[in-house]
PDB file of C-alpha atoms and ligand atoms in Angstrom:
ATOM      1  CA  MET W   1      93.997 155.958 160.694  1.00  0.00           C
ATOM      2  CA  PRO W   2      93.359 158.504 157.778  1.00  0.00           C
ATOM      3  CA  ARG W   3      90.558 160.891 158.293  1.00  0.00           C
ATOM      4  CA  GLY W   4      87.238 159.953 156.701  1.00  0.00           C
ATOM      5  CA  LYS W   5      87.945 156.072 156.865  1.00  0.00           C
ATOM      6  CA  THR W   6      85.951 154.535 159.515  1.00  0.00           C
ATOM      7  CA  PRO W   7      85.965 150.618 160.094  1.00  0.00           C
ATOM      8  CA  ARG W   8      83.096 148.805 158.646  1.00  0.00           C
ATOM      9  CA  GLN W   9      80.407 148.147 161.121  1.00  0.00           C
ATOM     10  CA  PRO W  10      77.899 145.295 161.031  1.00  0.00           C
ATOM     11  CA  THR W  11      74.542 146.379 159.757  1.00  0.00           C
ATOM     12  CA  ARG W  12      71.533 146.285 161.981  1.00  0.00           C
ATOM     13  CA  THR W  13      69.983 143.580 159.876  1.00  0.00           C
ATOM     14  CA  GLY W  14      72.985 141.373 160.120  1.00  0.00           C
ATOM     15  CA  ARG W  15      73.301 141.412 156.175  1.00  0.00           C
ATOM     16  CA  GLN W  16      76.534 143.093 154.791  1.00  0.00           C
ATOM     17  CA  GLU W  17      76.009 145.618 152.045  1.00  0.00           C
ATOM     18  CA  GLY W  18      76.242 144.090 148.612  1.00  0.00           C
ATOM     19  CA  ALA W  19      76.070 140.507 149.870  1.00  0.00           C
ATOM     20  CA  ARG W  20      73.984 138.153 147.570  1.00  0.00           C
ATOM     21  CA  VAL W  21      71.148 136.479 149.389  1.00  0.00           C
ATOM     22  CA  ALA W  22      68.964 133.632 148.060  1.00  0.00           C
ATOM     23  CA  ARG W  23      65.522 134.763 147.421  1.00  0.00           C
ATOM     24  CA  VAL W  24      63.144 132.971 149.478  1.00  0.00           C
ATOM     25  CA  LEU W  25      60.120 132.148 147.338  1.00  0.00           C
ATOM     26  CA  PRO W  26      56.734 131.408 148.406  1.00  0.00           C
ATOM     27  CA  PRO W  27      55.982 127.567 148.735  1.00  0.00           C
ATOM     28  CA  ALA W  28      53.705 127.545 145.649  1.00  0.00           C
ATOM     29  CA  LYS W  29      56.295 129.285 143.412  1.00  0.00           C
ATOM     30  CA  ALA W  30      59.100 127.138 144.555  1.00  0.00           C
ATOM     31  CA  ALA W  31      56.998 123.926 143.863  1.00  0.00           C
ATOM     32  CA  GLU W  32      56.361 125.179 140.325  1.00  0.00           C
ATOM     33  CA  ARG W  33      60.067 125.823 139.650  1.00  0.00           C
ATOM     34  CA  ARG W  34      60.879 122.246 140.816  1.00  0.00           C
ATOM     35  CA  THR W  35      58.285 120.669 138.474  1.00  0.00           C
ATOM     36  CA  ASN W  36      59.688 122.758 135.459  1.00  0.00           C
ATOM     37  CA  ALA W  37      63.192 121.730 136.191  1.00  0.00           C
ATOM     38  CA  ALA W  38      62.121 117.941 136.502  1.00  0.00           C
ATOM     39  CA  GLN W  39      60.394 118.190 133.083  1.00  0.00           C
ATOM     40  CA  GLY W  40      63.524 119.814 131.512  1.00  0.00           C
ATOM     41  CA  ALA W  41      65.536 116.828 132.752  1.00  0.00           C
ATOM     42  CA  SER W  42      63.233 114.305 131.276  1.00  0.00           C
ATOM     43  CA  ARG W  43      63.183 115.966 127.938  1.00  0.00           C
ATOM     44  CA  GLY W  44      66.805 114.885 127.438  1.00  0.00           C
ATOM     45  CA  SER W  45      68.690 117.894 128.938  1.00  0.00           C
ATOM     46  CA  LEU W  46      71.878 117.176 131.026  1.00  0.00           C
ATOM     47  CA  PRO W  47      71.651 115.246 134.244  1.00  0.00           C
ATOM     48  CA  PRO W  48      71.917 117.248 137.419  1.00  0.00           C
ATOM     49  CA  GLY W  49      75.419 118.593 138.232  1.00  0.00           C
ATOM     50  CA  ARG W  50      76.429 118.331 134.475  1.00  0.00           C
ATOM     51  CA  LYS W  51      77.191 121.770 132.807  1.00  0.00           C
ATOM     52  CA  GLN W  52      75.554 122.584 129.453  1.00  0.00           C
ATOM     53  CA  ALA W  53      78.094 122.425 126.614  1.00  0.00           C
ATOM     54  CA  PRO W  54      78.384 125.780 124.774  1.00  0.00           C
ATOM     55  CA  LYS W  55      76.477 126.022 121.460  1.00  0.00           C
ATOM     56  CA  GLY W  56      79.643 126.159 119.457  1.00  0.00           C
ATOM     57  CA  ARG W  57      80.799 122.801 120.789  1.00  0.00           C
ATOM     58  CA  LYS W  58      77.563 121.123 120.250  1.00  0.00           C
ATOM     59  CA  LYS W  59      77.531 122.124 116.621  1.00  0.00           C
ATOM     60  CA  LEU W  60      81.002 120.889 116.110  1.00  0.00           C
ATOM     61  CA  ALA W  61      80.059 117.533 117.639  1.00  0.00           C
ATOM     62  CA  ARG W  62      77.073 117.420 115.365  1.00  0.00           C
ATOM     63  CA  VAL W  63      79.231 118.046 112.135  1.00  0.00           C
ATOM     64  CA  ARG W  64      81.859 115.526 113.359  1.00  0.00           C
ATOM     65  CA  LYS W  65      79.163 112.886 113.793  1.00  0.00           C
ATOM     66  CA  ALA W  66      77.638 113.608 110.361  1.00  0.00           C
ATOM     67  CA  ALA W  67      81.192 113.544 108.785  1.00  0.00           C
ATOM     68  CA  SER W  68      82.018 110.005 110.435  1.00  0.00           C
ATOM     69  CA  ARG W  69      78.474 108.812 109.357  1.00  0.00           C
ATOM     70  CA  GLN W  70      79.451 109.761 105.796  1.00  0.00           C
ATOM     71  CA  ALA W  71      82.812 108.312 106.159  1.00  0.00           C
ATOM     72  CA  GLN W  72      81.387 104.998 107.178  1.00  0.00           C
ATOM     73  CA  ALA W  73      78.972 104.982 104.374  1.00  0.00           C
ATOM     74  CA  TYR W  74      81.692 105.791 101.837  1.00  0.00           C
ATOM     75  CA  ASN W  75      82.578 102.917  99.658  1.00  0.00           C
ATOM     76  CA  PRO W  76      85.387 103.576  97.080  1.00  0.00           C
ATOM     77  CA  LEU W  77      84.429 100.340  95.221  1.00  0.00           C
ATOM     78  CA  ALA W  78      80.753 101.307  94.671  1.00  0.00           C
ATOM     79  CA  PRO W  79      79.765 100.347  91.296  1.00  0.00           C
ATOM     80  CA  ASP W  80      78.455 103.981  90.584  1.00  0.00           C
ATOM     81  CA  ARG W  81      82.004 105.486  91.543  1.00  0.00           C
ATOM     82  CA  ILE W  82      83.698 102.900  89.396  1.00  0.00           C
ATOM     83  CA  ALA W  83      81.388 103.750  86.467  1.00  0.00           C
ATOM     84  CA  GLU W  84      82.114 107.514  86.922  1.00  0.00           C
ATOM     85  CA  ILE W  85      85.914 106.888  87.040  1.00  0.00           C
ATOM     86  CA  LEU W  86      85.723 105.023  83.841  1.00  0.00           C
ATOM     87  CA  LYS W  87      83.360 107.441  82.153  1.00  0.00           C
ATOM     88  CA  ARG W  88      85.695 110.408  82.985  1.00  0.00           C
ATOM     89  CA  LEU W  89      88.796 108.387  81.747  1.00  0.00           C
ATOM     90  CA  ASP W  90      86.938 107.633  78.368  1.00  0.00           C
ATOM     91  CA  GLN W  91      86.340 111.360  78.019  1.00  0.00           C
ATOM     92  CA  LEU W  92      89.909 112.273  78.881  1.00  0.00           C
ATOM     93  CA  TYR W  93      91.697 109.601  76.901  1.00  0.00           C
ATOM     94  CA  PRO W  94      89.223 108.231  74.342  1.00  0.00           C
ATOM     95  CA  ASP W  95      91.524 106.226  72.131  1.00  0.00           C
ATOM     96  CA  VAL W  96      94.953 105.723  73.719  1.00  0.00           C
ATOM     97  CA  THR W  97      97.281 102.880  72.976  1.00  0.00           C
ATOM     98  CA  CYS W  98     100.621 101.612  73.958  1.00  0.00           C
ATOM     99  CA  ALA W  99     103.366 104.207  73.772  1.00  0.00           C
ATOM    100  CA  LEU W 100     106.034 101.846  72.908  1.00  0.00           C
ATOM    101  CA  THR W 101     106.945 101.889  69.207  1.00  0.00           C
ATOM    102  CA  HIS W 102     106.640  98.331  67.616  1.00  0.00           C
ATOM    103  CA  THR W 103     105.555  96.627  64.402  1.00  0.00           C
ATOM    104  CA  SER W 104     105.132  93.034  65.632  1.00  0.00           C
ATOM    105  CA  ALA W 105     104.458  90.918  68.793  1.00  0.00           C
ATOM    106  CA  TRP W 106     108.304  90.243  69.005  1.00  0.00           C
ATOM    107  CA  GLU W 107     109.247  93.891  68.877  1.00  0.00           C
ATOM    108  CA  LEU W 108     106.688  94.826  71.529  1.00  0.00           C
ATOM    109  CA  LEU W 109     107.949  92.115  73.757  1.00  0.00           C
ATOM    110  CA  VAL W 110     111.463  93.273  73.507  1.00  0.00           C
ATOM    111  CA  ALA W 111     110.482  96.940  74.045  1.00  0.00           C
ATOM    112  CA  THR W 112     108.386  95.973  77.077  1.00  0.00           C
ATOM    113  CA  ILE W 113     111.450  94.102  78.557  1.00  0.00           C
ATOM    114  CA  LEU W 114     113.621  97.207  77.954  1.00  0.00           C
ATOM    115  CA  SER W 115     111.045  99.511  79.470  1.00  0.00           C
ATOM    116  CA  ALA W 116     111.595  98.167  82.905  1.00  0.00           C
ATOM    117  CA  GLN W 117     112.996 101.043  85.220  1.00  0.00           C
ATOM    118  CA  SER W 118     113.190 103.205  82.090  1.00  0.00           C
ATOM    119  CA  THR W 119     110.870 105.516  80.258  1.00  0.00           C
ATOM    120  CA  ASP W 120     108.938 104.733  77.015  1.00  0.00           C
ATOM    121  CA  VAL W 121     110.789 107.859  75.395  1.00  0.00           C
ATOM    122  CA  ASN W 122     114.236 106.396  76.174  1.00  0.00           C
ATOM    123  CA  VAL W 123     113.044 102.976  74.910  1.00  0.00           C
ATOM    124  CA  ASN W 124     111.803 104.398  71.746  1.00  0.00           C
ATOM    125  CA  ARG W 125     115.200 106.115  71.118  1.00  0.00           C
ATOM    126  CA  VAL W 126     116.827 102.768  71.282  1.00  0.00           C
ATOM    127  CA  THR W 127     114.535 100.248  69.471  1.00  0.00           C
ATOM    128  CA  PRO W 128     114.608 101.457  65.900  1.00  0.00           C
ATOM    129  CA  GLU W 129     118.248 101.020  65.512  1.00  0.00           C
ATOM    130  CA  LEU W 130     117.969  97.733  67.542  1.00  0.00           C
ATOM    131  CA  PHE W 131     115.396  96.241  65.099  1.00  0.00           C
ATOM    132  CA  ARG W 132     117.139  97.585  62.095  1.00  0.00           C
ATOM    133  CA  LYS W 133     120.422  95.734  63.142  1.00  0.00           C
ATOM    134  CA  TYR W 134     118.485  92.534  64.192  1.00  0.00           C
ATOM    135  CA  PRO W 135     115.284  92.358  62.212  1.00  0.00           C
ATOM    136  CA  THR W 136     114.035  88.958  63.400  1.00  0.00           C
ATOM    137  CA  VAL W 137     113.725  86.612  66.385  1.00  0.00           C
ATOM    138  CA  GLU W 138     116.166  84.298  64.912  1.00  0.00           C
ATOM    139  CA  ALA W 139     118.823  87.225  64.645  1.00  0.00           C
ATOM    140  CA  PHE W 140     118.392  87.955  68.389  1.00  0.00           C
ATOM    141  CA  ALA W 141     118.425  84.195  69.125  1.00  0.00           C
ATOM    142  CA  ALA W 142     121.876  83.891  67.361  1.00  0.00           C
ATOM    143  CA  LEU W 143     123.365  86.563  69.784  1.00  0.00           C
ATOM    144  CA  THR W 144     125.190  86.188  73.192  1.00  0.00           C
ATOM    145  CA  PRO W 145     123.810  88.437  75.898  1.00  0.00           C
ATOM    146  CA  GLU W 146     127.244  90.109  75.979  1.00  0.00           C
ATOM    147  CA  GLN W 147     126.895  91.010  72.139  1.00  0.00           C
ATOM    148  CA  LEU W 148     123.545  92.729  72.796  1.00  0.00           C
ATOM    149  CA  GLU W 149     124.583  94.683  75.885  1.00  0.00           C
ATOM    150  CA  PRO W 150     126.092  97.767  74.090  1.00  0.00           C
ATOM    151  CA  ASP W 151     122.965  98.109  72.019  1.00  0.00           C
ATOM    152  CA  VAL W 152     120.603  98.275  75.226  1.00  0.00           C
ATOM    153  CA  ARG W 153     122.887  99.907  77.664  1.00  0.00           C
ATOM    154  CA  SER W 154     121.080 103.374  77.684  1.00  0.00           C
ATOM    155  CA  THR W 155     117.952 101.660  78.901  1.00  0.00           C
ATOM    156  CA  GLY W 156     119.608 100.767  82.325  1.00  0.00           C
ATOM    157  CA  PHE W 157     120.022  97.283  83.846  1.00  0.00           C
ATOM    158  CA  PHE W 158     121.286  96.215  80.503  1.00  0.00           C
ATOM    159  CA  ARG W 159     123.005  93.078  81.527  1.00  0.00           C
ATOM    160  CA  ASN W 160     119.850  91.568  82.856  1.00  0.00           C
ATOM    161  CA  LYS W 161     117.732  92.945  79.991  1.00  0.00           C
ATOM    162  CA  SER W 162     120.264  91.510  77.355  1.00  0.00           C
ATOM    163  CA  LYS W 163     119.953  88.079  79.092  1.00  0.00           C
ATOM    164  CA  SER W 164     116.185  88.203  79.106  1.00  0.00           C
ATOM    165  CA  VAL W 165     115.941  89.442  75.488  1.00  0.00           C
ATOM    166  CA  VAL W 166     118.369  86.764  74.067  1.00  0.00           C
ATOM    167  CA  GLY W 167     116.950  84.014  76.387  1.00  0.00           C
ATOM    168  CA  ALA W 168     113.362  84.943  75.142  1.00  0.00           C
ATOM    169  CA  ALA W 169     114.389  84.765  71.479  1.00  0.00           C
ATOM    170  CA  LYS W 170     116.170  81.362  71.897  1.00  0.00           C
ATOM    171  CA  LYS W 171     113.033  79.911  73.699  1.00  0.00           C
ATOM    172  CA  ILE W 172     110.735  81.229  71.076  1.00  0.00           C
ATOM    173  CA  VAL W 173     112.691  79.814  68.272  1.00  0.00           C
ATOM    174  CA  ALA W 174     113.289  76.535  70.001  1.00  0.00           C
ATOM    175  CA  ASP W 175     109.819  75.904  71.635  1.00  0.00           C
ATOM    176  CA  PHE W 176     107.324  77.957  69.562  1.00  0.00           C
ATOM    177  CA  GLY W 177     108.438  77.855  65.972  1.00  0.00           C
ATOM    178  CA  GLY W 178     109.684  81.497  66.096  1.00  0.00           C
ATOM    179  CA  GLN W 179     106.394  83.013  66.998  1.00  0.00           C
ATOM    180  CA  VAL W 180     105.334  84.810  70.213  1.00  0.00           C
ATOM    181  CA  PRO W 181     102.930  82.569  72.015  1.00  0.00           C
ATOM    182  CA  LEU W 182      99.664  84.084  72.469  1.00  0.00           C
ATOM    183  CA  ASN W 183      98.651  82.651  75.904  1.00  0.00           C
ATOM    184  CA  MET W 184      99.513  83.739  79.348  1.00  0.00           C
ATOM    185  CA  ASP W 185     101.187  80.382  80.340  1.00  0.00           C
ATOM    186  CA  ASP W 186     103.593  79.986  77.498  1.00  0.00           C
ATOM    187  CA  LEU W 187     104.588  83.781  77.803  1.00  0.00           C
ATOM    188  CA  LEU W 188     105.337  83.360  81.384  1.00  0.00           C
ATOM    189  CA  SER W 189     107.672  80.530  80.492  1.00  0.00           C
ATOM    190  CA  LEU W 190     109.985  82.988  78.613  1.00  0.00           C
ATOM    191  CA  PRO W 191     113.041  84.426  80.466  1.00  0.00           C
ATOM    192  CA  GLY W 192     112.492  87.863  81.861  1.00  0.00           C
ATOM    193  CA  VAL W 193     108.731  87.770  81.071  1.00  0.00           C
ATOM    194  CA  ALA W 194     106.329  88.227  84.052  1.00  0.00           C
ATOM    195  CA  ARG W 195     102.566  89.073  84.049  1.00  0.00           C
ATOM    196  CA  LYS W 196     103.016  92.752  83.349  1.00  0.00           C
ATOM    197  CA  THR W 197     104.956  92.123  80.161  1.00  0.00           C
ATOM    198  CA  ALA W 198     102.618  89.178  79.145  1.00  0.00           C
ATOM    199  CA  ASN W 199      99.660  91.441  79.522  1.00  0.00           C
ATOM    200  CA  VAL W 200     101.201  94.199  77.452  1.00  0.00           C
ATOM    201  CA  VAL W 201     101.772  91.670  74.623  1.00  0.00           C
ATOM    202  CA  LEU W 202      98.471  89.795  74.911  1.00  0.00           C
ATOM    203  CA  GLY W 203      96.373  93.072  75.212  1.00  0.00           C
ATOM    204  CA  SER W 204      98.149  95.473  73.024  1.00  0.00           C
ATOM    205  CA  TRP W 205      99.088  93.168  70.114  1.00  0.00           C
ATOM    206  CA  PHE W 206      96.814  90.121  70.347  1.00  0.00           C
ATOM    207  CA  LYS W 207      93.882  92.125  71.699  1.00  0.00           C
ATOM    208  CA  ILE W 208      93.369  89.327  74.367  1.00  0.00           C
ATOM    209  CA  ALA W 209      92.167  90.646  77.646  1.00  0.00           C
ATOM    210  CA  GLU W 210      93.804  87.962  80.041  1.00  0.00           C
ATOM    211  CA  GLY W 211      94.634  90.487  82.758  1.00  0.00           C
ATOM    212  CA  ILE W 212      95.322  94.098  83.509  1.00  0.00           C
ATOM    213  CA  VAL W 213      98.887  95.620  83.122  1.00  0.00           C
ATOM    214  CA  VAL W 214     100.075  96.913  86.446  1.00  0.00           C
ATOM    215  CA  ASP W 215     103.076  99.014  85.821  1.00  0.00           C
ATOM    216  CA  THR W 216     104.164 101.888  88.109  1.00  0.00           C
ATOM    217  CA  HIS W 217     101.520 104.189  86.832  1.00  0.00           C
ATOM    218  CA  VAL W 218      98.598 101.728  87.348  1.00  0.00           C
ATOM    219  CA  HIS W 219     100.266 100.820  90.831  1.00  0.00           C
ATOM    220  CA  ARG W 220     100.271 104.455  92.128  1.00  0.00           C
ATOM    221  CA  ILE W 221      96.963 105.591  90.540  1.00  0.00           C
ATOM    222  CA  SER W 222      94.855 102.637  91.687  1.00  0.00           C
ATOM    223  CA  ARG W 223      96.007 103.203  95.234  1.00  0.00           C
ATOM    224  CA  ARG W 224      95.458 106.954  94.903  1.00  0.00           C
ATOM    225  CA  LEU W 225      91.945 106.234  93.698  1.00  0.00           C
ATOM    226  CA  GLU W 226      91.281 103.656  96.460  1.00  0.00           C
ATOM    227  CA  LEU W 227      90.665 100.853  93.838  1.00  0.00           C
ATOM    228  CA  THR W 228      93.053  98.783  95.963  1.00  0.00           C
ATOM    229  CA  THR W 229      94.826  98.877  99.288  1.00  0.00           C
ATOM    230  CA  ASN W 230      97.487  96.305  98.025  1.00  0.00           C
ATOM    231  CA  THR W 231     101.079  97.111  97.040  1.00  0.00           C
ATOM    232  CA  ASP W 232     102.002  93.707  95.563  1.00  0.00           C
ATOM    233  CA  PRO W 233     101.424  94.106  91.671  1.00  0.00           C
ATOM    234  CA  GLN W 234      99.711  90.816  91.314  1.00  0.00           C
ATOM    235  CA  LYS W 235      97.178  91.477  94.139  1.00  0.00           C
ATOM    236  CA  ILE W 236      96.540  94.956  92.753  1.00  0.00           C
ATOM    237  CA  GLU W 237      95.885  93.304  89.344  1.00  0.00           C
ATOM    238  CA  GLN W 238      93.404  90.740  90.997  1.00  0.00           C
ATOM    239  CA  ASP W 239      91.550  93.684  92.871  1.00  0.00           C
ATOM    240  CA  LEU W 240      91.275  95.691  89.472  1.00  0.00           C
ATOM    241  CA  MET W 241      90.114  92.568  87.670  1.00  0.00           C
ATOM    242  CA  ARG W 242      87.160  92.187  90.157  1.00  0.00           C
ATOM    243  CA  ILE W 243      85.997  95.758  89.809  1.00  0.00           C
ATOM    244  CA  ILE W 244      86.727  96.702  86.081  1.00  0.00           C
ATOM    245  CA  PRO W 245      84.393  95.118  83.405  1.00  0.00           C
ATOM    246  CA  ARG W 246      86.636  92.680  81.332  1.00  0.00           C
ATOM    247  CA  GLU W 247      85.910  94.570  78.092  1.00  0.00           C
ATOM    248  CA  LYS W 248      87.595  97.523  79.622  1.00  0.00           C
ATOM    249  CA  TRP W 249      90.665  95.770  80.922  1.00  0.00           C
ATOM    250  CA  ILE W 250      92.990  96.811  78.011  1.00  0.00           C
ATOM    251  CA  LEU W 251      91.860 100.357  77.497  1.00  0.00           C
ATOM    252  CA  PHE W 252      91.811 101.009  81.242  1.00  0.00           C
ATOM    253  CA  ALA W 253      95.429 100.229  81.695  1.00  0.00           C
ATOM    254  CA  HIS W 254      96.328 102.542  78.732  1.00  0.00           C
ATOM    255  CA  GLN W 255      94.317 105.268  80.108  1.00  0.00           C
ATOM    256  CA  ILE W 256      95.663 105.157  83.538  1.00  0.00           C
ATOM    257  CA  ILE W 257      99.300 104.862  82.195  1.00  0.00           C
ATOM    258  CA  TRP W 258      98.606 107.987  80.132  1.00  0.00           C
ATOM    259  CA  HIS W 259      97.007 109.809  83.137  1.00  0.00           C
ATOM    260  CA  GLY W 260     100.101 108.914  85.211  1.00  0.00           C
ATOM    261  CA  ARG W 261     102.249 110.467  82.640  1.00  0.00           C
ATOM    262  CA  LYS W 262     100.300 113.661  81.853  1.00  0.00           C
ATOM    263  CA  LEU W 263      98.492 114.610  85.179  1.00  0.00           C
ATOM    264  CA  CYS W 264      98.811 112.074  88.081  1.00  0.00           C
ATOM    265  CA  ILE W 265     102.576 112.224  88.235  1.00  0.00           C
ATOM    266  CA  ALA W 266     104.274 110.618  91.109  1.00  0.00           C
ATOM    267  CA  ARG W 267     105.837 113.513  92.879  1.00  0.00           C
ATOM    268  CA  LYS W 268     103.389 116.388  92.275  1.00  0.00           C
ATOM    269  CA  PRO W 269     100.145 115.337  90.696  1.00  0.00           C
ATOM    270  CA  LYS W 270      98.349 118.224  88.805  1.00  0.00           C
ATOM    271  CA  CYS W 271      95.171 117.879  90.778  1.00  0.00           C
ATOM    272  CA  VAL W 272      93.941 121.284  89.934  1.00  0.00           C
ATOM    273  CA  ASP W 273      93.732 120.163  86.245  1.00  0.00           C
ATOM    274  CA  CYS W 274      92.436 116.727  86.959  1.00  0.00           C
ATOM    275  CA  PRO W 275      88.903 115.863  85.874  1.00  0.00           C
ATOM    276  CA  LEU W 276      88.841 113.058  88.554  1.00  0.00           C
ATOM    277  CA  GLU W 277      89.561 115.631  91.374  1.00  0.00           C
ATOM    278  CA  ASN W 278      86.133 115.644  93.110  1.00  0.00           C
ATOM    279  CA  ILE W 279      86.031 111.936  93.344  1.00  0.00           C
ATOM    280  CA  CYS W 280      89.646 111.494  94.389  1.00  0.00           C
ATOM    281  CA  HIS W 281      90.618 111.403  98.088  1.00  0.00           C
ATOM    282  CA  ALA W 282      94.292 110.784  97.686  1.00  0.00           C
ATOM    283  CA  ALA W 283      96.239 111.781 100.783  1.00  0.00           C
ATOM    284  CA  ASP W 284      99.040 113.159  98.563  1.00  0.00           C
ATOM    285  CA  LYS W 285      96.899 115.417  96.375  1.00  0.00           C
ATOM    286  CA  THR W 286      98.377 118.811  95.783  1.00  0.00           C
ATOM    287  CA  TRP W 287      94.933 120.457  95.735  1.00  0.00           C
ATOM    288  CA  SER W 288      91.510 119.328  96.902  1.00  0.00           C
ATOM    289  CA  THR W 289      87.833 120.139  97.221  1.00  0.00           C
ATOM    290  CA  VAL W 290      87.066 116.954  99.073  1.00  0.00           C
ATOM    291  CA  GLU W 291      88.288 115.459 102.199  1.00  0.00           C
ATOM    292  CA  LEU W 292      91.542 113.461 102.020  1.00  0.00           C
ATOM    293  CA  HIS W 293      91.698 109.772 103.135  1.00  0.00           C
ATOM    294  CA  LYS W 294      95.050 109.023 104.709  1.00  0.00           C
ATOM    295  CA  ASN W 295      95.225 105.563 103.376  1.00  0.00           C
ATOM    296  CA  ALA W 296      94.663 106.591  99.741  1.00  0.00           C
ATOM    297  CA  GLN W 297      98.198 107.302  98.721  1.00  0.00           C
ATOM    298  CA  ALA W 298     100.747 105.856  96.262  1.00  0.00           C
TER     299      ALA W 298
HETATM  300  S1  SF4 B 301      93.013 114.355  91.663  1.00  0.00           S
HETATM  301 FE1  SF4 B 301      95.206 114.351  91.718  1.00  0.00          FE
HETATM  302  S2  SF4 B 301      95.834 112.609  92.865  1.00  0.00           S
HETATM  303 FE2  SF4 B 301      93.697 112.218  92.212  1.00  0.00          FE
HETATM  304  S3  SF4 B 301      93.790 111.266  90.190  1.00  0.00           S
HETATM  305 FE3  SF4 B 301      93.814 113.451  89.716  1.00  0.00          FE
HETATM  306  S4  SF4 B 301      96.056 114.111  89.703  1.00  0.00           S
HETATM  307 FE4  SF4 B 301      95.891 111.959  90.680  1.00  0.00          FE
END
């Protein structure tokens, strides 16, 4: 054994050096402590045996609770929110109209049929020459779809579009005296005409608010703004018709279509420049000052 190191000996008192010993309190003091502990428990502190949560965790829990209360209270269709969206759209796009070049209901009908799966710019490149070559509904009605195909080829899906345009012209001449009908049911009876096209013609040419145009932009942005959770265009239209005042139906669709072209584009919306940013919770935003909602996306 090295010098200077001696084995530890028990102390005389029986207590090892440094050992912790419970302090024995006088009975009165012990009773007071017990009373204080019982009062603490009744004030809502944790039950005996349960550890106190650290302060940070408590704060986080409080914040989460408040956020979830807020989320439960949030109603994307609240009239105030809808009114605010409409107000900001009015400021942003005060007097926008249909971007398809046309001078009559027939030309607008043709241009709208051609615009499916194409851009308005592309259609506007094709239609001036098309309407110069075939200036009336009767001129279109006299064609076969195959004769029209080369003229509309660059708009895509040209075989179907040719069939629709020639078919619609023939029916308008045969059943409606060469005039584009101005009611939904008759418009829907034309080949290649669904509610979107009918709404464009009724709203933009005849100024009749029969429904709301749901094209790719209205579809995408209505979902981003949580105005609908549907994906079917007809259901989206019904949802929008329930929350947008009728006198706004025509303008609202134009405004959203312009918004979709300028800022709320499909791939990378320009949220940093968007005046709707702080009331938009779209999950696919590119920049946000508000919390995102995972179901709010195109
Ligand atoms: S904030 Fe972004 S996602 Fe929302 S409407 Fe504006 S551009 Fe679209």
